[in-house]
């Protein structure tokens, strides 16, 4: 492309500080350095994690460009890049895969050492590629997708099938894969089993889709908001209940409903109390409980160790335990083969300039996923 090697001026949604709306600004995006890739963003999803930065519950430097769930086209590449080329359709990866660290080399690992979960806000060489009004603007989780152009390290990008619709497969960059992988990869749900999903937002619905794909015979969705039940049933839940409907602890309710045979539970909210409830709700001896919802930072959990002593397994996962560069292209191919339906998760599609409206939909509970298009 004619822009290769040059600074690109484009529009981006900049967060200048916490608890402020996004400001659409003209920014400069520097060319990619060695082992870096510059991407033209086509579509990007609004995820609760982005909102954590606005609210201040997730560490970040400011000013920053957030966004981490997207589809784009490679505009140009830096020296030494071999896995993508200009014109490739790609998904940026908030969870990199360097293929060299211990987690990447272990078949069960995926939390690559290059992940930026501490809010460093820079690329591998320690600098940023964004400038606005003469000031450096920081990156977010190796991705920064609320901009027309972004720059990522080669370890943070996956080439996908060119036929993939960008406004749908962007969800494979975070929300869908996190839930689906939690069921099929981390939980390893077995056919014929009973699964319980706490929290029926976009990721919770994706867990249900994963349980269904794995052959679970009974999938019970749990949420305080009964408006979410219809969508949960549509994607594969066999029944839904609200904890408010009984005075008994939810673990007792579920034990009675299932004849004490819950194989797997998934906590997809990020609340300490529901993490314990989910653990207590799986079978005391052979049950597995998976923590999928990001826990609140700097909070400690107190629980009865007898819950584990009897034989339960308690697990966590990031990005559904998936290896990002390996598994994202496979999931896109499965989507194109109609193995799962992402339309169920997308409630709103808005132009990029309406990003603040998209976050209002998230915070008012009206949306599951809002996708912004460029």
XYZ file of C-alpha atoms in Angstrom:
374
model
C 0.000 0.000 0.000
C 1.146 3.569 -0.682
C 1.241 4.365 3.047
C 3.970 1.805 3.881
C 6.912 3.343 5.716
C 5.035 6.600 6.336
C 3.276 8.049 9.366
C -0.511 7.629 8.964
C -2.894 10.295 10.248
C -6.274 8.825 11.215
C -9.173 8.962 13.649
C -9.028 7.206 17.025
C -11.071 7.151 20.240
C -8.665 8.426 22.899
C -9.217 8.123 26.649
C -7.407 11.104 28.163
C -8.197 10.069 31.737
C -10.378 7.777 33.856
C -14.128 8.254 34.143
C -14.253 10.417 30.995
C -16.001 9.720 27.675
C -13.971 8.817 24.591
C -12.708 11.721 22.537
C -12.516 11.157 18.769
C -9.155 12.676 17.814
C -6.809 12.792 14.855
C -3.730 10.779 15.789
C -0.456 9.865 14.105
C 0.394 6.177 13.807
C 4.092 5.491 13.211
C 5.245 2.781 10.769
C 5.879 -0.688 12.208
C 9.382 -1.404 13.519
C 11.165 -4.767 13.317
C 8.781 -7.701 13.957
C 5.762 -5.366 14.075
C 2.590 -5.172 11.971
C 0.428 -2.134 11.141
C -3.254 -2.983 10.738
C -6.237 -1.133 9.252
C -9.133 -1.954 11.599
C -12.409 -2.986 9.909
C -14.613 -3.814 12.925
C -14.157 -3.890 16.700
C -16.324 -5.183 19.542
C -17.031 -3.397 22.825
C -16.017 -5.615 25.749
C -16.510 -5.140 29.478
C -12.711 -5.212 29.925
C -12.418 -1.954 27.972
C -14.932 -0.430 30.369
C -12.774 -1.512 33.343
C -10.119 0.961 32.119
C -12.644 3.816 32.011
C -13.931 2.929 35.491
C -10.386 2.584 36.898
C -10.753 -1.067 37.969
C -8.018 -2.103 35.504
C -4.535 -0.587 35.542
C -3.634 1.571 32.546
C -1.474 4.549 31.654
C -3.160 7.605 30.136
C -3.811 8.850 27.528
C -4.618 5.452 26.035
C -6.367 3.829 23.083
C -8.289 0.803 24.380
C -10.184 -1.863 22.437
C -8.909 -5.428 21.981
C -11.538 -7.387 20.030
C -11.246 -6.703 16.317
C -10.755 -7.729 12.696
C -8.508 -5.856 10.300
C -6.322 -5.910 7.197
C -2.524 -5.787 7.318
C -1.476 -2.399 5.887
C 2.307 -2.874 6.197
C 4.896 -4.977 8.039
C 8.224 -4.279 9.698
C 11.483 -6.090 9.030
C 11.615 -9.786 9.903
C 7.844 -10.396 9.878
C 7.129 -13.789 8.255
C 3.649 -14.921 9.396
C 1.536 -12.178 7.777
C 1.850 -9.889 4.753
C 0.114 -6.721 3.527
C -3.484 -7.420 2.484
C -3.984 -10.365 4.868
C -7.184 -10.391 6.912
C -6.199 -10.688 10.586
C -7.396 -10.669 14.191
C -5.180 -8.800 16.693
C -4.498 -10.850 19.840
C -4.600 -9.383 23.358
C -3.035 -12.669 24.463
C 0.133 -13.061 22.370
C 1.757 -16.356 21.413
C 5.525 -15.948 21.086
C 5.979 -19.739 20.746
C 9.205 -19.525 22.768
C 8.309 -18.988 26.462
C 7.455 -21.809 28.906
C 3.684 -21.210 28.663
C 3.764 -21.230 24.852
C 5.904 -24.386 24.694
C 3.778 -26.319 27.211
C 0.825 -28.021 25.450
C -1.501 -26.973 28.298
C -0.197 -23.393 28.601
C -1.326 -20.202 26.885
C -0.465 -17.223 29.132
C 2.439 -15.976 27.019
C 5.170 -14.043 28.811
C 4.610 -11.157 26.375
C 1.062 -10.523 27.661
C 0.544 -6.974 28.920
C -1.828 -7.509 31.828
C -0.033 -4.991 34.082
C -0.820 -1.978 31.877
C 2.685 -1.173 30.566
C 1.022 0.280 27.478
C 3.973 -0.111 25.112
C 5.138 -2.563 22.439
C 7.988 -5.067 22.883
C 10.693 -2.420 22.406
C 9.267 -0.311 25.254
C 7.820 2.508 23.129
C 4.452 3.543 21.680
C 3.467 4.068 18.011
C 0.661 6.546 18.719
C 0.906 10.337 19.034
C -1.896 12.865 19.565
C -1.449 16.647 19.873
C 2.286 16.069 20.255
C 1.887 13.672 23.190
C 2.568 9.910 23.208
C -0.606 7.811 23.549
C -0.325 4.383 25.173
C -1.312 0.991 23.811
C -3.732 -1.392 25.550
C -3.217 -5.152 25.950
C -0.918 -5.368 22.897
C -3.819 -4.425 20.604
C -5.528 -0.960 20.794
C -8.361 -1.384 18.297
C -10.505 1.744 18.857
C -8.611 3.433 16.030
C -8.588 3.298 12.233
C -4.980 2.019 12.314
C -2.965 0.257 15.010
C 0.477 -1.343 15.357
C 1.028 -4.688 17.087
C 3.906 -7.108 17.628
C 3.960 -10.059 15.239
C 3.290 -12.400 18.184
C -0.036 -10.552 18.701
C -1.670 -11.132 15.319
C -3.311 -14.145 13.615
C -3.981 -14.475 9.890
C -7.542 -15.667 9.228
C -9.599 -16.845 6.258
C -10.163 -14.000 3.807
C -13.864 -14.917 3.481
C -14.576 -14.190 7.171
C -17.071 -11.322 7.808
C -15.119 -8.806 9.952
C -18.107 -7.492 11.921
C -18.814 -11.022 13.186
C -15.474 -12.804 13.603
C -14.050 -9.901 15.637
C -15.762 -11.629 18.614
C -13.327 -14.529 18.197
C -10.632 -12.050 19.295
C -11.982 -12.091 22.855
C -15.541 -12.673 24.099
C -16.607 -15.733 22.150
C -13.295 -17.596 22.441
C -12.995 -16.871 26.167
C -16.332 -18.552 26.898
C -16.247 -21.304 24.294
C -12.672 -22.296 25.194
C -13.499 -22.332 28.927
C -15.952 -25.170 28.217
C -14.132 -27.191 25.566
C -10.462 -26.575 26.454
C -10.212 -25.665 30.155
C -13.270 -27.445 31.560
C -13.010 -30.312 29.043
C -16.766 -30.871 29.267
C -17.692 -34.505 28.536
C -20.670 -35.674 26.450
C -23.810 -36.387 28.491
C -22.742 -34.215 31.418
C -24.626 -31.530 33.357
C -23.196 -27.989 33.239
C -24.122 -24.835 35.144
C -23.280 -21.348 33.841
C -23.366 -18.427 36.310
C -23.774 -15.147 34.399
C -25.509 -14.887 31.026
C -23.703 -12.019 29.338
C -21.852 -12.458 26.035
C -19.113 -14.648 27.506
C -21.612 -16.714 29.529
C -23.629 -17.372 26.369
C -20.398 -18.454 24.661
C -19.751 -20.915 27.525
C -23.222 -22.368 26.887
C -22.347 -22.724 23.185
C -19.126 -24.523 24.171
C -20.950 -26.893 26.546
C -23.473 -27.689 23.825
C -20.710 -28.271 21.272
C -18.984 -30.649 23.737
C -22.187 -32.703 24.015
C -23.492 -31.722 27.455
C -27.013 -33.103 27.920
C -28.162 -30.521 30.471
C -27.067 -26.881 30.609
C -28.556 -24.671 33.324
C -28.114 -20.900 33.045
C -28.166 -18.721 36.156
C -28.688 -14.964 36.271
C -30.550 -12.437 38.423
C -31.880 -10.824 35.240
C -34.598 -13.053 33.770
C -34.608 -11.005 30.556
C -31.440 -12.912 29.663
C -33.083 -16.354 29.807
C -34.634 -16.323 26.336
C -31.282 -15.719 24.602
C -29.576 -18.341 26.807
C -32.169 -20.931 25.773
C -31.736 -19.925 22.129
C -27.995 -20.691 22.205
C -28.335 -24.031 23.993
C -29.341 -23.758 27.670
C -31.888 -26.428 28.607
C -33.299 -24.343 31.491
C -32.572 -21.123 33.397
C -33.117 -20.082 37.003
C -32.669 -16.980 39.162
C -31.091 -17.354 42.635
C -33.829 -14.974 43.853
C -36.477 -17.669 43.257
C -35.470 -19.706 46.319
C -34.454 -18.979 49.878
C -32.091 -21.995 49.780
C -28.427 -21.607 48.753
C -28.089 -21.996 44.975
C -25.833 -25.049 45.403
C -28.666 -26.876 47.211
C -31.222 -25.843 44.591
C -28.978 -27.188 41.815
C -28.223 -30.410 43.687
C -31.970 -31.091 44.025
C -32.671 -30.162 40.393
C -29.977 -32.486 39.038
C -30.077 -35.394 41.472
C -26.666 -34.228 42.771
C -24.940 -34.749 39.422
C -23.378 -31.444 38.353
C -20.175 -32.204 36.472
C -19.108 -28.667 35.577
C -19.797 -25.124 36.751
C -18.582 -21.874 35.200
C -18.423 -18.498 36.968
C -18.677 -15.861 34.231
C -19.345 -12.765 36.352
C -16.190 -12.006 38.331
C -17.794 -11.822 41.800
C -16.093 -13.497 44.765
C -19.385 -14.761 46.237
C -20.473 -16.432 43.020
C -17.033 -18.050 42.623
C -17.646 -19.860 45.928
C -21.253 -20.638 44.946
C -20.074 -22.108 41.646
C -17.435 -24.218 43.397
C -19.968 -25.494 45.950
C -22.461 -26.275 43.161
C -20.385 -28.844 41.282
C -20.270 -32.445 42.560
C -18.240 -32.591 45.787
C -16.056 -35.435 44.495
C -15.799 -35.345 40.703
C -17.024 -31.829 39.872
C -14.951 -29.180 38.095
C -15.524 -25.447 38.546
C -13.943 -22.925 36.176
C -13.398 -19.227 36.955
C -13.969 -17.356 33.673
C -15.016 -13.881 34.856
C -12.100 -11.578 35.691
C -11.931 -11.207 39.496
C -11.862 -7.727 41.069
C -8.272 -6.588 41.588
C -6.797 -6.510 45.111
C -9.581 -8.608 46.664
C -8.911 -11.764 48.681
C -11.172 -14.802 48.770
C -12.053 -16.840 51.889
C -13.498 -20.317 51.442
C -13.889 -23.636 53.254
C -11.012 -25.916 52.124
C -13.317 -28.923 52.635
C -14.900 -27.873 49.331
C -11.678 -28.975 47.614
C -10.583 -31.779 49.961
C -13.499 -33.984 48.894
C -12.172 -34.053 45.333
C -13.454 -31.047 43.409
C -11.232 -29.381 40.801
C -11.051 -25.567 40.741
C -9.567 -23.966 37.644
C -9.121 -20.594 36.035
C -8.464 -19.617 32.438
C -7.441 -16.662 30.312
C -8.821 -16.562 26.753
C -10.497 -19.931 27.383
C -7.132 -21.696 27.683
C -6.661 -21.304 23.913
C -3.313 -20.731 22.220
C -4.131 -17.541 20.358
C -2.166 -17.709 17.098
C -2.895 -21.436 16.701
C -6.559 -21.531 17.727
C -8.084 -18.244 16.475
C -7.706 -19.155 12.760
C -9.230 -22.601 13.479
C -12.246 -21.033 15.210
C -12.769 -18.673 12.255
C -12.720 -21.685 9.909
C -15.244 -23.490 12.164
C -17.469 -20.390 12.128
C -17.400 -20.348 8.313
C -18.354 -24.053 8.399
C -21.392 -23.037 10.552
C -20.235 -24.977 13.649
C -21.513 -22.075 15.787
C -23.532 -18.881 15.273
C -22.088 -15.528 16.369
C -25.217 -13.592 15.304
C -26.856 -14.595 18.598
C -24.237 -12.572 20.504
C -24.307 -9.374 18.427
C -27.189 -7.110 19.426
C -25.996 -3.776 18.002
C -23.814 -2.595 15.112
C -22.841 1.093 15.164
C -20.465 3.340 13.208
C -17.162 3.916 15.022
C -17.960 7.571 15.789
C -20.852 6.408 18.017
C -18.475 4.604 20.413
C -19.776 6.482 23.486
C -23.307 5.364 22.631
C -21.993 1.777 22.428
C -20.624 2.007 25.964
C -23.932 3.449 27.197
C -25.659 0.338 25.774
C -23.138 -1.848 27.653
C -23.567 -0.044 30.965
C -27.379 0.042 30.770
C -27.474 -3.727 30.147
C -29.236 -3.293 26.785
C -26.526 -4.948 24.688
C -24.761 -8.283 24.638
C -22.159 -7.250 22.081
C -22.012 -3.966 20.224
C -19.720 -4.016 17.187
C -18.295 -0.779 15.815
C -17.603 -0.609 12.075
C -15.257 1.748 10.216
